[in-house]
Amino acid sequence: DVQLVESGGGSVQAGGSLRLSCAVSGNTGSTYFLGWFRQAPGKEREGVAVIHSEGHYTKYADSVKGRFTLSQDNAKKTVYLQMSSLKPEDTAVYYCAADRDVIIPPSLALDSRRYNYWGQGTQVTVSS
């Protein structure tokens, strides 16, 4: 089984920054995708950013390009999402998800339906 634990959410004013962390444990397989997704009240869950465990592939949603940056610490099996220039529309519950790369085509790595393992979510609130 795979466990994902997010941390780092909170409240910030527009223009501010937050860093989310996702610690991965369990049997992920040797290589996997780890994605960040978010869901605002009344809206569908949307893909934000994804990274391959070997670090050679990242993908960002257009809405966060240039503002959000992924990084990872393989020794700690932790992925970070640095969020800068935050906007009120970034307010949502942020989830990390992971699954083996063999079942996720890179072109669909931001599709939440491709992931079987999910964290519990962390709230991000951006005030204007």
PDB file of C-alpha atoms in Angstrom:
ATOM      1  CA  ASP A   1       0.000   0.000   0.000  1.00  0.00           C
ATOM      2  CA  VAL A   2       0.999   3.629  -0.416  1.00  0.00           C
ATOM      3  CA  GLN A   3       0.611   6.449   2.098  1.00  0.00           C
ATOM      4  CA  LEU A   4       0.762  10.139   1.308  1.00  0.00           C
ATOM      5  CA  VAL A   5       0.843  12.868   3.914  1.00  0.00           C
ATOM      6  CA  GLU A   6       0.526  16.532   2.949  1.00  0.00           C
ATOM      7  CA  SER A   7       1.548  19.458   5.074  1.00  0.00           C
ATOM      8  CA  GLY A   8       2.201  23.162   4.725  1.00  0.00           C
ATOM      9  CA  GLY A   9      -1.200  24.581   3.989  1.00  0.00           C
ATOM     10  CA  GLY A  10      -2.477  27.723   5.623  1.00  0.00           C
ATOM     11  CA  SER A  11      -3.783  31.218   5.078  1.00  0.00           C
ATOM     12  CA  VAL A  12      -1.924  33.942   3.241  1.00  0.00           C
ATOM     13  CA  GLN A  13      -2.664  37.251   1.598  1.00  0.00           C
ATOM     14  CA  ALA A  14      -2.670  37.632  -2.156  1.00  0.00           C
ATOM     15  CA  GLY A  15       0.839  37.888  -3.486  1.00  0.00           C
ATOM     16  CA  GLY A  16       2.221  35.744  -0.703  1.00  0.00           C
ATOM     17  CA  SER A  17       3.859  32.331  -0.764  1.00  0.00           C
ATOM     18  CA  LEU A  18       3.380  28.903   0.747  1.00  0.00           C
ATOM     19  CA  ARG A  19       5.229  25.623   0.396  1.00  0.00           C
ATOM     20  CA  LEU A  20       3.348  22.353   0.482  1.00  0.00           C
ATOM     21  CA  SER A  21       5.031  19.049   1.233  1.00  0.00           C
ATOM     22  CA  CYS A  22       3.958  15.532   0.389  1.00  0.00           C
ATOM     23  CA  ALA A  23       5.736  12.640   2.092  1.00  0.00           C
ATOM     24  CA  VAL A  24       5.421   9.319   0.296  1.00  0.00           C
ATOM     25  CA  SER A  25       5.769   5.924   1.927  1.00  0.00           C
ATOM     26  CA  GLY A  26       4.893   2.349   1.096  1.00  0.00           C
ATOM     27  CA  ASN A  27       5.161   0.367  -2.090  1.00  0.00           C
ATOM     28  CA  THR A  28       5.057   2.930  -4.886  1.00  0.00           C
ATOM     29  CA  GLY A  29       7.156   0.847  -7.202  1.00  0.00           C
ATOM     30  CA  SER A  30      10.583   2.018  -8.260  1.00  0.00           C
ATOM     31  CA  THR A  31       9.280   4.875 -10.395  1.00  0.00           C
ATOM     32  CA  TYR A  32       6.086   6.829 -10.150  1.00  0.00           C
ATOM     33  CA  PHE A  33       4.312  10.098 -10.824  1.00  0.00           C
ATOM     34  CA  LEU A  34       3.389  12.354  -7.965  1.00  0.00           C
ATOM     35  CA  GLY A  35       0.816  14.979  -8.693  1.00  0.00           C
ATOM     36  CA  TRP A  36      -0.719  17.902  -6.875  1.00  0.00           C
ATOM     37  CA  PHE A  37      -4.409  18.527  -7.340  1.00  0.00           C
ATOM     38  CA  ARG A  38      -6.813  21.022  -5.845  1.00  0.00           C
ATOM     39  CA  GLN A  39     -10.507  21.301  -5.298  1.00  0.00           C
ATOM     40  CA  ALA A  40     -12.354  24.484  -4.471  1.00  0.00           C
ATOM     41  CA  PRO A  41     -15.902  24.439  -3.072  1.00  0.00           C
ATOM     42  CA  GLY A  42     -18.409  23.652  -5.802  1.00  0.00           C
ATOM     43  CA  LYS A  43     -15.734  22.937  -8.372  1.00  0.00           C
ATOM     44  CA  GLU A  44     -14.221  19.804  -9.817  1.00  0.00           C
ATOM     45  CA  ARG A  45     -10.821  18.600  -8.746  1.00  0.00           C
ATOM     46  CA  GLU A  46      -8.167  19.947 -11.079  1.00  0.00           C
ATOM     47  CA  GLY A  47      -4.578  19.014 -11.745  1.00  0.00           C
ATOM     48  CA  VAL A  48      -2.023  21.586 -10.654  1.00  0.00           C
ATOM     49  CA  ALA A  49       1.420  20.084 -11.178  1.00  0.00           C
ATOM     50  CA  VAL A  50       3.065  16.692 -11.496  1.00  0.00           C
ATOM     51  CA  ILE A  51       6.589  15.361 -11.245  1.00  0.00           C
ATOM     52  CA  HIS A  52       8.152  12.023 -12.097  1.00  0.00           C
ATOM     53  CA  SER A  53      10.039  10.347  -9.260  1.00  0.00           C
ATOM     54  CA  GLU A  54      13.242  10.427 -11.305  1.00  0.00           C
ATOM     55  CA  GLY A  55      12.830  14.144 -11.750  1.00  0.00           C
ATOM     56  CA  HIS A  56      13.080  14.215 -15.539  1.00  0.00           C
ATOM     57  CA  TYR A  57       9.484  15.206 -16.155  1.00  0.00           C
ATOM     58  CA  THR A  58       7.325  17.953 -14.747  1.00  0.00           C
ATOM     59  CA  LYS A  59       4.085  19.430 -15.950  1.00  0.00           C
ATOM     60  CA  TYR A  60       2.127  22.408 -14.721  1.00  0.00           C
ATOM     61  CA  ALA A  61      -1.393  23.612 -15.302  1.00  0.00           C
ATOM     62  CA  ASP A  62      -1.508  26.835 -17.305  1.00  0.00           C
ATOM     63  CA  SER A  63      -3.113  28.604 -14.354  1.00  0.00           C
ATOM     64  CA  VAL A  64      -0.012  28.121 -12.175  1.00  0.00           C
ATOM     65  CA  LYS A  65       2.862  28.222 -14.665  1.00  0.00           C
ATOM     66  CA  GLY A  66       5.521  30.673 -13.596  1.00  0.00           C
ATOM     67  CA  ARG A  67       4.110  30.864 -10.044  1.00  0.00           C
ATOM     68  CA  PHE A  68       4.335  27.290  -8.725  1.00  0.00           C
ATOM     69  CA  THR A  69       7.470  25.164  -8.702  1.00  0.00           C
ATOM     70  CA  LEU A  70       7.933  21.482  -7.933  1.00  0.00           C
ATOM     71  CA  SER A  71      10.975  19.945  -6.289  1.00  0.00           C
ATOM     72  CA  GLN A  72      11.733  16.701  -4.550  1.00  0.00           C
ATOM     73  CA  ASP A  73      14.035  15.151  -2.008  1.00  0.00           C
ATOM     74  CA  ASN A  74      14.416  11.540  -3.066  1.00  0.00           C
ATOM     75  CA  ALA A  75      16.197  10.552   0.135  1.00  0.00           C
ATOM     76  CA  LYS A  76      13.158  11.685   2.109  1.00  0.00           C
ATOM     77  CA  LYS A  77      10.685  10.627  -0.592  1.00  0.00           C
ATOM     78  CA  THR A  78       9.121  14.037  -0.255  1.00  0.00           C
ATOM     79  CA  VAL A  79       7.839  16.323  -2.977  1.00  0.00           C
ATOM     80  CA  TYR A  80       7.436  20.038  -2.479  1.00  0.00           C
ATOM     81  CA  LEU A  81       5.159  22.510  -4.204  1.00  0.00           C
ATOM     82  CA  GLN A  82       6.433  26.047  -3.814  1.00  0.00           C
ATOM     83  CA  MET A  83       3.566  28.434  -4.468  1.00  0.00           C
ATOM     84  CA  SER A  84       4.337  32.085  -5.061  1.00  0.00           C
ATOM     85  CA  SER A  85       2.347  35.122  -6.175  1.00  0.00           C
ATOM     86  CA  LEU A  86      -0.726  33.451  -4.769  1.00  0.00           C
ATOM     87  CA  LYS A  87      -4.126  34.643  -5.889  1.00  0.00           C
ATOM     88  CA  PRO A  88      -7.536  34.315  -4.229  1.00  0.00           C
ATOM     89  CA  GLU A  89      -8.516  31.866  -6.971  1.00  0.00           C
ATOM     90  CA  ASP A  90      -5.791  29.519  -5.713  1.00  0.00           C
ATOM     91  CA  THR A  91      -7.896  28.926  -2.604  1.00  0.00           C
ATOM     92  CA  ALA A  92      -8.726  25.234  -2.389  1.00  0.00           C
ATOM     93  CA  VAL A  93      -7.966  21.986  -0.631  1.00  0.00           C
ATOM     94  CA  TYR A  94      -4.732  20.704  -2.121  1.00  0.00           C
ATOM     95  CA  TYR A  95      -4.154  16.981  -2.451  1.00  0.00           C
ATOM     96  CA  CYS A  96      -1.138  14.994  -3.492  1.00  0.00           C
ATOM     97  CA  ALA A  97      -1.577  11.745  -5.343  1.00  0.00           C
ATOM     98  CA  ALA A  98       0.784   9.073  -6.591  1.00  0.00           C
ATOM     99  CA  ASP A  99       0.809   6.001  -8.755  1.00  0.00           C
ATOM    100  CA  ARG A 100       3.174   3.896 -10.815  1.00  0.00           C
ATOM    101  CA  ASP A 101       4.369   5.570 -13.959  1.00  0.00           C
ATOM    102  CA  VAL A 102       3.596   2.496 -16.072  1.00  0.00           C
ATOM    103  CA  ILE A 103      -0.140   3.149 -15.747  1.00  0.00           C
ATOM    104  CA  ILE A 104      -0.050   6.908 -16.376  1.00  0.00           C
ATOM    105  CA  PRO A 105       0.734   8.282 -19.850  1.00  0.00           C
ATOM    106  CA  PRO A 106       2.656  11.535 -19.359  1.00  0.00           C
ATOM    107  CA  SER A 107       0.072  13.371 -21.436  1.00  0.00           C
ATOM    108  CA  LEU A 108      -2.534  12.419 -18.817  1.00  0.00           C
ATOM    109  CA  ALA A 109      -0.430  12.965 -15.715  1.00  0.00           C
ATOM    110  CA  LEU A 110      -2.633  15.880 -14.598  1.00  0.00           C
ATOM    111  CA  ASP A 111      -5.794  13.772 -14.849  1.00  0.00           C
ATOM    112  CA  SER A 112      -6.853  12.916 -11.297  1.00  0.00           C
ATOM    113  CA  ARG A 113      -8.662   9.794 -12.504  1.00  0.00           C
ATOM    114  CA  ARG A 114      -5.295   8.191 -13.233  1.00  0.00           C
ATOM    115  CA  TYR A 115      -4.244   8.067  -9.578  1.00  0.00           C
ATOM    116  CA  ASN A 116      -5.195   5.479  -6.999  1.00  0.00           C
ATOM    117  CA  TYR A 117      -3.334   6.786  -3.961  1.00  0.00           C
ATOM    118  CA  TRP A 118      -4.268  10.053  -2.303  1.00  0.00           C
ATOM    119  CA  GLY A 119      -3.342  12.099   0.701  1.00  0.00           C
ATOM    120  CA  GLN A 120      -5.860  13.608   3.079  1.00  0.00           C
ATOM    121  CA  GLY A 121      -5.564  17.134   1.697  1.00  0.00           C
ATOM    122  CA  THR A 122      -4.425  20.442   3.115  1.00  0.00           C
ATOM    123  CA  GLN A 123      -6.332  23.727   2.990  1.00  0.00           C
ATOM    124  CA  VAL A 124      -4.845  26.752   1.254  1.00  0.00           C
ATOM    125  CA  THR A 125      -6.689  30.033   1.676  1.00  0.00           C
ATOM    126  CA  VAL A 126      -5.615  33.198  -0.127  1.00  0.00           C
ATOM    127  CA  SER A 127      -7.296  36.423   0.889  1.00  0.00           C
ATOM    128  CA  SER A 128      -7.467  39.550  -1.222  1.00  0.00           C
TER     129      SER A 128
END
